[in-house]
Each structure stands twice: as structure tokens, then as C-alpha cells.
Amino acid sequence: MSTCNIHSIESLAARDGDGVRCAVFFCGCPLRCVYCHNPDTWHQSGTEMTAEKLANKLVRYKPYFKTDGGVTFSGGEPLLHASYINEVASILKEKDVNYMLDTSGCVELTDDVKTALQNAQGILLDLKFYDAEKFQKYCKGDFAKLQKFIEYCKEIGVRITLRTVIVPGINDSEEEIAKYAEVAKYINPVKYELLPFHTMGFFKYKELGIENPLEHLKALSPERKDELQKYLDGLMAGK
């Protein structure tokens, strides 16, 4: 039974997938997004746990999951630990507990990653940017990996919920939203949710001694987020 460093576990999370879920946050991330609110998950730290110990801990929450809830593996980037996740998932399956993956999609499509995707109830795909230039500039990411990831998800038919963080001055215009909508129409998600950039993670940069490239920014207002969400929904509906 393998082990893995777990950053934290959030019980009864209501915004991490279908229904009431228990969210597991893994350590390690291949990206360095300028607007990241969890820089403390970038490196391997946290509490070491065997797959069996984690699975048994998660199963205790089953009475709260009811019909559509379950576990969500998040991070960091959970699919950096796909082999471990598959071990945990095999135990969860025996107890009739489903799981979802909250991922950037910027990973190698190894056999373990493919297995984790095939067995997932669905994925929450953080669509950061829609082209290679912006993805590299703001996230230091390999856009080709994301493209291959999306193609594989479409191939196997896994349910995709898209999420995009909207950052003032970077991607908060109607023009930018229209470009996201075009990509989303190709992906065909069950839902596309815009998330407002916030400053609640700024203190982590100071604690870790890491430069915060957006320390001058203010949070996106709820009103502006709602305006852009309405605009996106209209584009997705063909209006």
C-alpha cells in the first residue's frame, strides 16, 4: 500500500463537485499561476498517509454524501499522484463511494492518469487560458499537455465541469469571455462556472517568503463576476 503527502482534508465541501463532498488536497503542482491562492500546495509537504488510511477516513463521511455526493481529489494537482488515487478509489468503490477530480489537466497521460479519469464520477477542469501564449505567460504551463488531456476526456466521455478564475486586468473583459466560450463549446461541459479572483490567499505568500506578482490587485467584485457569468451563459446558449 503506497503513501502520499496530503496537504489537508475539507469535510462537507459544498463547492467541489456534485452534492456534499469531502475534498482531499494533495501537495505538488506543475504550474505556477500568478493568481494562485494556494502556493502552500506547490511543494511536497503535509501529512503522509497510506492509501488505506485515507480511504478509511473518507468512508466515515459516507452518511453525509447521500445520493449524489462523494469525494473530490484536489490540490495542488491530484493527478500527479494518480497511482495513489487509484488505490484509494478501489477501496472507496467497495464502499460505494464515488470520486471526482479537480484538475488543471496539465499532466502526462500515463496509464494511471487514464485509469483515474475513466473511473471518476466527473472532473472539475480548471480552464485557465485558451491559448499557449497566455498559458505560458500566466501559468508557466505546457498547453500541449492540456490539449491532449481534453481530447482524451472527450474520447472517454467523462463528465466535465469547467471553471475559470476571472482576474481583473487579465481576463475580465467580454472579449476574453467570448474566447473562453468558443473553447467551451468544443469541450461541451455539463456546466461552466466563473470564479472571482480573491485576495484571501495573499497572506500565504508572505508566510512562505514568496513574491506575489498580483499583490497590487483587488478582488473581482461579485457584481462583475455575475455580469460576466450571465454573458458567458448567453454565449453558451447561442444567444
PDB file of C-alpha atoms in Angstrom:
ATOM      1  CA  MET A   1       0.000   0.000   0.000  1.00  0.00           C
ATOM      2  CA  SER A   2       1.598   3.271  -1.144  1.00  0.00           C
ATOM      3  CA  THR A   3       1.785   6.539   0.785  1.00  0.00           C
ATOM      4  CA  CYS A   4       1.316  10.171  -0.215  1.00  0.00           C
ATOM      5  CA  ASN A   5       1.599  13.604   1.369  1.00  0.00           C
ATOM      6  CA  ILE A   6      -1.847  15.071   1.978  1.00  0.00           C
ATOM      7  CA  HIS A   7      -1.979  18.831   2.412  1.00  0.00           C
ATOM      8  CA  SER A   8      -5.429  18.935   4.012  1.00  0.00           C
ATOM      9  CA  ILE A   9      -8.912  17.446   4.016  1.00  0.00           C
ATOM     10  CA  GLU A  10     -12.065  19.545   3.926  1.00  0.00           C
ATOM     11  CA  SER A  11     -15.130  17.701   5.132  1.00  0.00           C
ATOM     12  CA  LEU A  12     -18.608  18.500   3.845  1.00  0.00           C
ATOM     13  CA  ALA A  13     -17.437  20.756   0.998  1.00  0.00           C
ATOM     14  CA  ALA A  14     -20.339  22.163  -0.999  1.00  0.00           C
ATOM     15  CA  ARG A  15     -18.492  23.678  -3.977  1.00  0.00           C
ATOM     16  CA  ASP A  16     -16.209  20.837  -5.015  1.00  0.00           C
ATOM     17  CA  GLY A  17     -18.483  18.850  -7.300  1.00  0.00           C
ATOM     18  CA  ASP A  18     -21.864  17.168  -7.164  1.00  0.00           C
ATOM     19  CA  GLY A  19     -23.701  17.226  -3.844  1.00  0.00           C
ATOM     20  CA  VAL A  20     -21.959  17.279  -0.476  1.00  0.00           C
ATOM     21  CA  ARG A  21     -18.382  16.103  -0.809  1.00  0.00           C
ATOM     22  CA  CYS A  22     -15.202  15.553   1.138  1.00  0.00           C
ATOM     23  CA  ALA A  23     -12.297  17.335  -0.587  1.00  0.00           C
ATOM     24  CA  VAL A  24      -8.757  15.965  -0.356  1.00  0.00           C
ATOM     25  CA  PHE A  25      -5.996  18.444  -1.201  1.00  0.00           C
ATOM     26  CA  PHE A  26      -2.750  16.943  -2.471  1.00  0.00           C
ATOM     27  CA  CYS A  27       0.692  18.546  -2.451  1.00  0.00           C
ATOM     28  CA  GLY A  28       2.631  19.360  -5.607  1.00  0.00           C
ATOM     29  CA  CYS A  29       1.674  21.300  -8.743  1.00  0.00           C
ATOM     30  CA  PRO A  30       3.266  21.544 -12.219  1.00  0.00           C
ATOM     31  CA  LEU A  31       2.026  25.125 -12.666  1.00  0.00           C
ATOM     32  CA  ARG A  32       2.898  28.474 -11.139  1.00  0.00           C
ATOM     33  CA  CYS A  33      -0.207  30.554 -11.786  1.00  0.00           C
ATOM     34  CA  VAL A  34       0.283  34.228 -10.972  1.00  0.00           C
ATOM     35  CA  TYR A  35      -3.127  34.279  -9.256  1.00  0.00           C
ATOM     36  CA  CYS A  36      -2.706  31.064  -7.246  1.00  0.00           C
ATOM     37  CA  HIS A  37      -4.378  31.279  -3.826  1.00  0.00           C
ATOM     38  CA  ASN A  38      -2.773  28.069  -2.527  1.00  0.00           C
ATOM     39  CA  PRO A  39       1.009  28.465  -3.016  1.00  0.00           C
ATOM     40  CA  ASP A  40       1.425  26.337   0.094  1.00  0.00           C
ATOM     41  CA  THR A  41       0.442  23.295  -2.003  1.00  0.00           C
ATOM     42  CA  TRP A  42       3.194  23.765  -4.612  1.00  0.00           C
ATOM     43  CA  HIS A  43       5.755  21.567  -2.895  1.00  0.00           C
ATOM     44  CA  GLN A  44       5.666  18.193  -1.187  1.00  0.00           C
ATOM     45  CA  SER A  45       4.759  18.750   2.445  1.00  0.00           C
ATOM     46  CA  GLY A  46       1.696  17.899   4.502  1.00  0.00           C
ATOM     47  CA  THR A  47       0.846  14.681   6.320  1.00  0.00           C
ATOM     48  CA  GLU A  48       1.981  11.328   4.959  1.00  0.00           C
ATOM     49  CA  MET A  49      -0.873   8.811   4.749  1.00  0.00           C
ATOM     50  CA  THR A  50      -1.266   5.339   3.307  1.00  0.00           C
ATOM     51  CA  ALA A  51      -3.978   4.860   0.702  1.00  0.00           C
ATOM     52  CA  GLU A  52      -5.848   2.580   3.076  1.00  0.00           C
ATOM     53  CA  LYS A  53      -5.760   5.082   5.942  1.00  0.00           C
ATOM     54  CA  LEU A  54      -7.037   7.895   3.726  1.00  0.00           C
ATOM     55  CA  ALA A  55      -9.793   5.756   2.214  1.00  0.00           C
ATOM     56  CA  ASN A  56     -10.993   4.609   5.626  1.00  0.00           C
ATOM     57  CA  LYS A  57     -11.048   8.209   6.840  1.00  0.00           C
ATOM     58  CA  LEU A  58     -13.111   9.295   3.831  1.00  0.00           C
ATOM     59  CA  VAL A  59     -15.608   6.454   4.117  1.00  0.00           C
ATOM     60  CA  ARG A  60     -16.619   7.747   7.547  1.00  0.00           C
ATOM     61  CA  TYR A  61     -18.299  10.686   5.813  1.00  0.00           C
ATOM     62  CA  LYS A  62     -20.465   8.461   3.612  1.00  0.00           C
ATOM     63  CA  PRO A  63     -23.716   9.116   5.558  1.00  0.00           C
ATOM     64  CA  TYR A  64     -23.432  12.800   4.614  1.00  0.00           C
ATOM     65  CA  PHE A  65     -22.899  12.161   0.900  1.00  0.00           C
ATOM     66  CA  LYS A  66     -26.428  10.834   0.322  1.00  0.00           C
ATOM     67  CA  THR A  67     -27.225  10.060  -3.340  1.00  0.00           C
ATOM     68  CA  ASP A  68     -25.023  12.434  -5.333  1.00  0.00           C
ATOM     69  CA  GLY A  69     -22.152  13.377  -3.003  1.00  0.00           C
ATOM     70  CA  GLY A  70     -18.777  11.739  -2.575  1.00  0.00           C
ATOM     71  CA  VAL A  71     -15.062  12.527  -2.558  1.00  0.00           C
ATOM     72  CA  THR A  72     -13.201  15.131  -4.617  1.00  0.00           C
ATOM     73  CA  PHE A  73      -9.447  14.839  -5.120  1.00  0.00           C
ATOM     74  CA  SER A  74      -7.965  18.321  -5.470  1.00  0.00           C
ATOM     75  CA  GLY A  75      -4.694  20.100  -4.905  1.00  0.00           C
ATOM     76  CA  GLY A  76      -2.200  21.203  -5.932  1.00  0.00           C
ATOM     77  CA  GLU A  77      -2.586  18.806  -8.809  1.00  0.00           C
ATOM     78  CA  PRO A  78      -4.121  15.484  -7.722  1.00  0.00           C
ATOM     79  CA  LEU A  79      -3.237  13.648 -10.926  1.00  0.00           C
ATOM     80  CA  LEU A  80       0.459  13.919 -10.078  1.00  0.00           C
ATOM     81  CA  HIS A  81      -0.498  11.157  -7.639  1.00  0.00           C
ATOM     82  CA  ALA A  82      -2.748   9.113  -9.929  1.00  0.00           C
ATOM     83  CA  SER A  83      -1.388   5.729  -8.848  1.00  0.00           C
ATOM     84  CA  TYR A  84      -2.131   6.534  -5.204  1.00  0.00           C
ATOM     85  CA  ILE A  85      -5.568   7.882  -6.099  1.00  0.00           C
ATOM     86  CA  ASN A  86      -6.379   4.648  -7.910  1.00  0.00           C
ATOM     87  CA  GLU A  87      -5.508   2.682  -4.769  1.00  0.00           C
ATOM     88  CA  VAL A  88      -7.749   4.894  -2.652  1.00  0.00           C
ATOM     89  CA  ALA A  89     -10.506   4.744  -5.273  1.00  0.00           C
ATOM     90  CA  SER A  90     -10.511   0.950  -5.334  1.00  0.00           C
ATOM     91  CA  ILE A  91     -11.298   0.927  -1.613  1.00  0.00           C
ATOM     92  CA  LEU A  92     -13.913   3.662  -1.982  1.00  0.00           C
ATOM     93  CA  LYS A  93     -15.608   1.678  -4.747  1.00  0.00           C
ATOM     94  CA  GLU A  94     -16.000  -1.307  -2.415  1.00  0.00           C
ATOM     95  CA  LYS A  95     -17.871   1.024  -0.050  1.00  0.00           C
ATOM     96  CA  ASP A  96     -19.954   2.523  -2.891  1.00  0.00           C
ATOM     97  CA  VAL A  97     -18.346   5.965  -2.629  1.00  0.00           C
ATOM     98  CA  ASN A  98     -17.651   7.856  -5.875  1.00  0.00           C
ATOM     99  CA  TYR A  99     -14.940  10.401  -6.555  1.00  0.00           C
ATOM    100  CA  MET A 100     -14.360  13.437  -8.752  1.00  0.00           C
ATOM    101  CA  LEU A 101     -11.106  15.084  -9.840  1.00  0.00           C
ATOM    102  CA  ASP A 102     -10.397  18.813  -9.550  1.00  0.00           C
ATOM    103  CA  THR A 103      -7.548  19.249 -12.033  1.00  0.00           C
ATOM    104  CA  SER A 104      -5.687  21.683 -14.262  1.00  0.00           C
ATOM    105  CA  GLY A 105      -5.371  18.994 -16.923  1.00  0.00           C
ATOM    106  CA  CYS A 106      -1.687  19.864 -17.320  1.00  0.00           C
ATOM    107  CA  VAL A 107      -0.353  16.344 -16.753  1.00  0.00           C
ATOM    108  CA  GLU A 108       1.132  13.485 -18.734  1.00  0.00           C
ATOM    109  CA  LEU A 109      -1.470  10.951 -19.862  1.00  0.00           C
ATOM    110  CA  THR A 110       0.078   7.957 -18.129  1.00  0.00           C
ATOM    111  CA  ASP A 111      -1.828   4.702 -17.713  1.00  0.00           C
ATOM    112  CA  ASP A 112      -2.532   5.623 -14.091  1.00  0.00           C
ATOM    113  CA  VAL A 113      -3.912   9.023 -15.090  1.00  0.00           C
ATOM    114  CA  LYS A 114      -6.128   7.412 -17.722  1.00  0.00           C
ATOM    115  CA  THR A 115      -7.447   4.911 -15.181  1.00  0.00           C
ATOM    116  CA  ALA A 116      -8.213   7.690 -12.693  1.00  0.00           C
ATOM    117  CA  LEU A 117     -10.120   9.612 -15.370  1.00  0.00           C
ATOM    118  CA  GLN A 118     -12.022   6.559 -16.591  1.00  0.00           C
ATOM    119  CA  ASN A 119     -13.279   5.705 -13.110  1.00  0.00           C
ATOM    120  CA  ALA A 120     -14.147   9.235 -11.996  1.00  0.00           C
ATOM    121  CA  GLN A 121     -17.727  10.378 -11.473  1.00  0.00           C
ATOM    122  CA  GLY A 122     -16.667  13.530 -13.295  1.00  0.00           C
ATOM    123  CA  ILE A 123     -13.935  16.143 -13.412  1.00  0.00           C
ATOM    124  CA  LEU A 124     -13.735  19.798 -12.474  1.00  0.00           C
ATOM    125  CA  LEU A 125     -11.402  21.174 -15.138  1.00  0.00           C
ATOM    126  CA  ASP A 126      -9.746  24.469 -14.306  1.00  0.00           C
ATOM    127  CA  LEU A 127      -9.592  26.069 -17.756  1.00  0.00           C
ATOM    128  CA  LYS A 128      -7.019  28.741 -17.063  1.00  0.00           C
ATOM    129  CA  PHE A 129      -6.380  30.137 -20.539  1.00  0.00           C
ATOM    130  CA  TYR A 130      -7.410  29.273 -24.071  1.00  0.00           C
ATOM    131  CA  ASP A 131      -4.081  29.555 -25.898  1.00  0.00           C
ATOM    132  CA  ALA A 132      -0.440  28.561 -25.461  1.00  0.00           C
ATOM    133  CA  GLU A 133       0.909  32.101 -25.135  1.00  0.00           C
ATOM    134  CA  LYS A 134      -1.292  33.136 -22.214  1.00  0.00           C
ATOM    135  CA  PHE A 135      -0.997  29.719 -20.559  1.00  0.00           C
ATOM    136  CA  GLN A 136       2.786  30.038 -20.538  1.00  0.00           C
ATOM    137  CA  LYS A 137       2.787  33.711 -19.543  1.00  0.00           C
ATOM    138  CA  TYR A 138       0.444  33.441 -16.582  1.00  0.00           C
ATOM    139  CA  CYS A 139       0.791  29.796 -15.507  1.00  0.00           C
ATOM    140  CA  LYS A 140       4.162  28.579 -16.840  1.00  0.00           C
ATOM    141  CA  GLY A 141       2.246  25.612 -18.250  1.00  0.00           C
ATOM    142  CA  ASP A 142       2.575  23.239 -21.203  1.00  0.00           C
ATOM    143  CA  PHE A 143      -0.514  23.918 -23.316  1.00  0.00           C
ATOM    144  CA  ALA A 144       0.074  20.801 -25.433  1.00  0.00           C
ATOM    145  CA  LYS A 145      -0.474  18.627 -22.361  1.00  0.00           C
ATOM    146  CA  LEU A 146      -3.778  20.351 -21.674  1.00  0.00           C
ATOM    147  CA  GLN A 147      -4.905  19.861 -25.274  1.00  0.00           C
ATOM    148  CA  LYS A 148      -4.131  16.142 -25.148  1.00  0.00           C
ATOM    149  CA  PHE A 149      -5.897  15.894 -21.796  1.00  0.00           C
ATOM    150  CA  ILE A 150      -9.050  17.499 -23.174  1.00  0.00           C
ATOM    151  CA  GLU A 151      -9.035  15.234 -26.221  1.00  0.00           C
ATOM    152  CA  TYR A 152      -8.743  12.151 -24.029  1.00  0.00           C
ATOM    153  CA  CYS A 153     -11.568  13.285 -21.756  1.00  0.00           C
ATOM    154  CA  LYS A 154     -13.785  13.794 -24.796  1.00  0.00           C
ATOM    155  CA  GLU A 155     -12.779  10.370 -26.101  1.00  0.00           C
ATOM    156  CA  ILE A 156     -13.837   8.526 -22.942  1.00  0.00           C
ATOM    157  CA  GLY A 157     -16.904  10.704 -22.374  1.00  0.00           C
ATOM    158  CA  VAL A 158     -16.174  11.734 -18.791  1.00  0.00           C
ATOM    159  CA  ARG A 159     -18.453  14.474 -17.421  1.00  0.00           C
ATOM    160  CA  ILE A 160     -16.631  17.807 -17.402  1.00  0.00           C
ATOM    161  CA  THR A 161     -17.465  20.874 -15.356  1.00  0.00           C
ATOM    162  CA  LEU A 162     -15.384  23.841 -16.456  1.00  0.00           C
ATOM    163  CA  ARG A 163     -14.137  26.503 -14.092  1.00  0.00           C
ATOM    164  CA  THR A 164     -12.172  29.660 -14.836  1.00  0.00           C
ATOM    165  CA  VAL A 165     -10.796  32.174 -12.353  1.00  0.00           C
ATOM    166  CA  ILE A 166     -11.501  35.702 -13.586  1.00  0.00           C
ATOM    167  CA  VAL A 167      -8.681  38.113 -12.746  1.00  0.00           C
ATOM    168  CA  PRO A 168      -9.068  41.906 -13.072  1.00  0.00           C
ATOM    169  CA  GLY A 169      -6.991  43.275 -15.919  1.00  0.00           C
ATOM    170  CA  ILE A 170      -6.096  39.840 -17.274  1.00  0.00           C
ATOM    171  CA  ASN A 171      -9.236  38.038 -18.425  1.00  0.00           C
ATOM    172  CA  ASP A 172     -12.189  40.067 -17.138  1.00  0.00           C
ATOM    173  CA  SER A 173     -13.399  41.543 -20.434  1.00  0.00           C
ATOM    174  CA  GLU A 174     -16.296  40.429 -22.623  1.00  0.00           C
ATOM    175  CA  GLU A 175     -13.784  39.796 -25.411  1.00  0.00           C
ATOM    176  CA  GLU A 176     -11.894  37.331 -23.237  1.00  0.00           C
ATOM    177  CA  ILE A 177     -15.093  35.622 -22.107  1.00  0.00           C
ATOM    178  CA  ALA A 178     -16.143  35.163 -25.734  1.00  0.00           C
ATOM    179  CA  LYS A 179     -12.890  33.324 -26.434  1.00  0.00           C
ATOM    180  CA  TYR A 180     -13.428  31.044 -23.436  1.00  0.00           C
ATOM    181  CA  ALA A 181     -16.938  30.341 -24.701  1.00  0.00           C
ATOM    182  CA  GLU A 182     -15.637  29.171 -28.074  1.00  0.00           C
ATOM    183  CA  VAL A 183     -13.292  26.691 -26.409  1.00  0.00           C
ATOM    184  CA  ALA A 184     -16.044  25.570 -24.048  1.00  0.00           C
ATOM    185  CA  LYS A 185     -18.421  24.829 -26.901  1.00  0.00           C
ATOM    186  CA  TYR A 186     -15.855  22.368 -28.228  1.00  0.00           C
ATOM    187  CA  ILE A 187     -15.357  20.752 -24.822  1.00  0.00           C
ATOM    188  CA  ASN A 188     -19.130  20.600 -24.225  1.00  0.00           C
ATOM    189  CA  PRO A 189     -19.151  20.737 -20.410  1.00  0.00           C
ATOM    190  CA  VAL A 190     -22.165  19.957 -18.258  1.00  0.00           C
ATOM    191  CA  LYS A 191     -21.562  23.329 -16.590  1.00  0.00           C
ATOM    192  CA  TYR A 192     -19.198  26.307 -16.899  1.00  0.00           C
ATOM    193  CA  GLU A 193     -18.621  28.343 -13.764  1.00  0.00           C
ATOM    194  CA  LEU A 194     -16.632  31.562 -13.483  1.00  0.00           C
ATOM    195  CA  LEU A 195     -14.809  32.056 -10.191  1.00  0.00           C
ATOM    196  CA  PRO A 196     -13.847  35.524  -8.920  1.00  0.00           C
ATOM    197  CA  PHE A 197     -10.213  36.291  -8.172  1.00  0.00           C
ATOM    198  CA  HIS A 198      -9.811  36.988  -4.452  1.00  0.00           C
ATOM    199  CA  THR A 199      -7.054  38.080  -2.110  1.00  0.00           C
ATOM    200  CA  MET A 200      -7.691  35.680   0.773  1.00  0.00           C
ATOM    201  CA  GLY A 201      -4.533  33.708  -0.012  1.00  0.00           C
ATOM    202  CA  PHE A 202      -2.195  36.716  -0.071  1.00  0.00           C
ATOM    203  CA  PHE A 203      -1.016  36.077   3.491  1.00  0.00           C
ATOM    204  CA  LYS A 204       0.386  32.707   2.398  1.00  0.00           C
ATOM    205  CA  TYR A 205       2.881  34.392   0.079  1.00  0.00           C
ATOM    206  CA  LYS A 206       4.201  36.461   2.978  1.00  0.00           C
ATOM    207  CA  GLU A 207       4.407  33.457   5.289  1.00  0.00           C
ATOM    208  CA  LEU A 208       6.298  31.449   2.668  1.00  0.00           C
ATOM    209  CA  GLY A 209       8.543  34.332   1.636  1.00  0.00           C
ATOM    210  CA  ILE A 210       7.325  34.093  -1.975  1.00  0.00           C
ATOM    211  CA  GLU A 211       6.874  37.095  -4.248  1.00  0.00           C
ATOM    212  CA  ASN A 212       3.213  37.775  -5.002  1.00  0.00           C
ATOM    213  CA  PRO A 213       3.047  39.160  -8.565  1.00  0.00           C
ATOM    214  CA  LEU A 214      -0.536  40.375  -8.097  1.00  0.00           C
ATOM    215  CA  GLU A 215      -0.275  41.907  -4.640  1.00  0.00           C
ATOM    216  CA  HIS A 216      -1.457  45.228  -6.090  1.00  0.00           C
ATOM    217  CA  LEU A 217      -4.775  43.792  -7.305  1.00  0.00           C
ATOM    218  CA  LYS A 218      -8.129  43.943  -5.594  1.00  0.00           C
ATOM    219  CA  ALA A 219     -10.651  41.111  -5.678  1.00  0.00           C
ATOM    220  CA  LEU A 220     -13.104  40.889  -8.562  1.00  0.00           C
ATOM    221  CA  SER A 221     -16.435  42.284  -7.426  1.00  0.00           C
ATOM    222  CA  PRO A 222     -19.385  39.878  -7.144  1.00  0.00           C
ATOM    223  CA  GLU A 223     -21.373  42.168  -9.430  1.00  0.00           C
ATOM    224  CA  ARG A 224     -18.771  41.990 -12.201  1.00  0.00           C
ATOM    225  CA  LYS A 225     -18.470  38.235 -11.832  1.00  0.00           C
ATOM    226  CA  ASP A 226     -22.242  37.885 -12.169  1.00  0.00           C
ATOM    227  CA  GLU A 227     -22.258  40.112 -15.267  1.00  0.00           C
ATOM    228  CA  LEU A 228     -19.595  38.010 -16.954  1.00  0.00           C
ATOM    229  CA  GLN A 229     -21.276  34.750 -15.936  1.00  0.00           C
ATOM    230  CA  LYS A 230     -24.539  35.931 -17.475  1.00  0.00           C
ATOM    231  CA  TYR A 231     -22.697  36.942 -20.643  1.00  0.00           C
ATOM    232  CA  LEU A 232     -20.953  33.560 -20.814  1.00  0.00           C
ATOM    233  CA  ASP A 233     -24.201  31.665 -20.236  1.00  0.00           C
ATOM    234  CA  GLY A 234     -25.791  33.576 -23.096  1.00  0.00           C
ATOM    235  CA  LEU A 235     -22.936  32.744 -25.450  1.00  0.00           C
ATOM    236  CA  MET A 236     -23.045  29.083 -24.460  1.00  0.00           C
ATOM    237  CA  ALA A 237     -26.780  29.013 -25.147  1.00  0.00           C
ATOM    238  CA  GLY A 238     -26.245  30.600 -28.560  1.00  0.00           C
ATOM    239  CA  LYS A 239     -27.927  33.892 -27.679  1.00  0.00           C
TER     240      LYS A 239
END
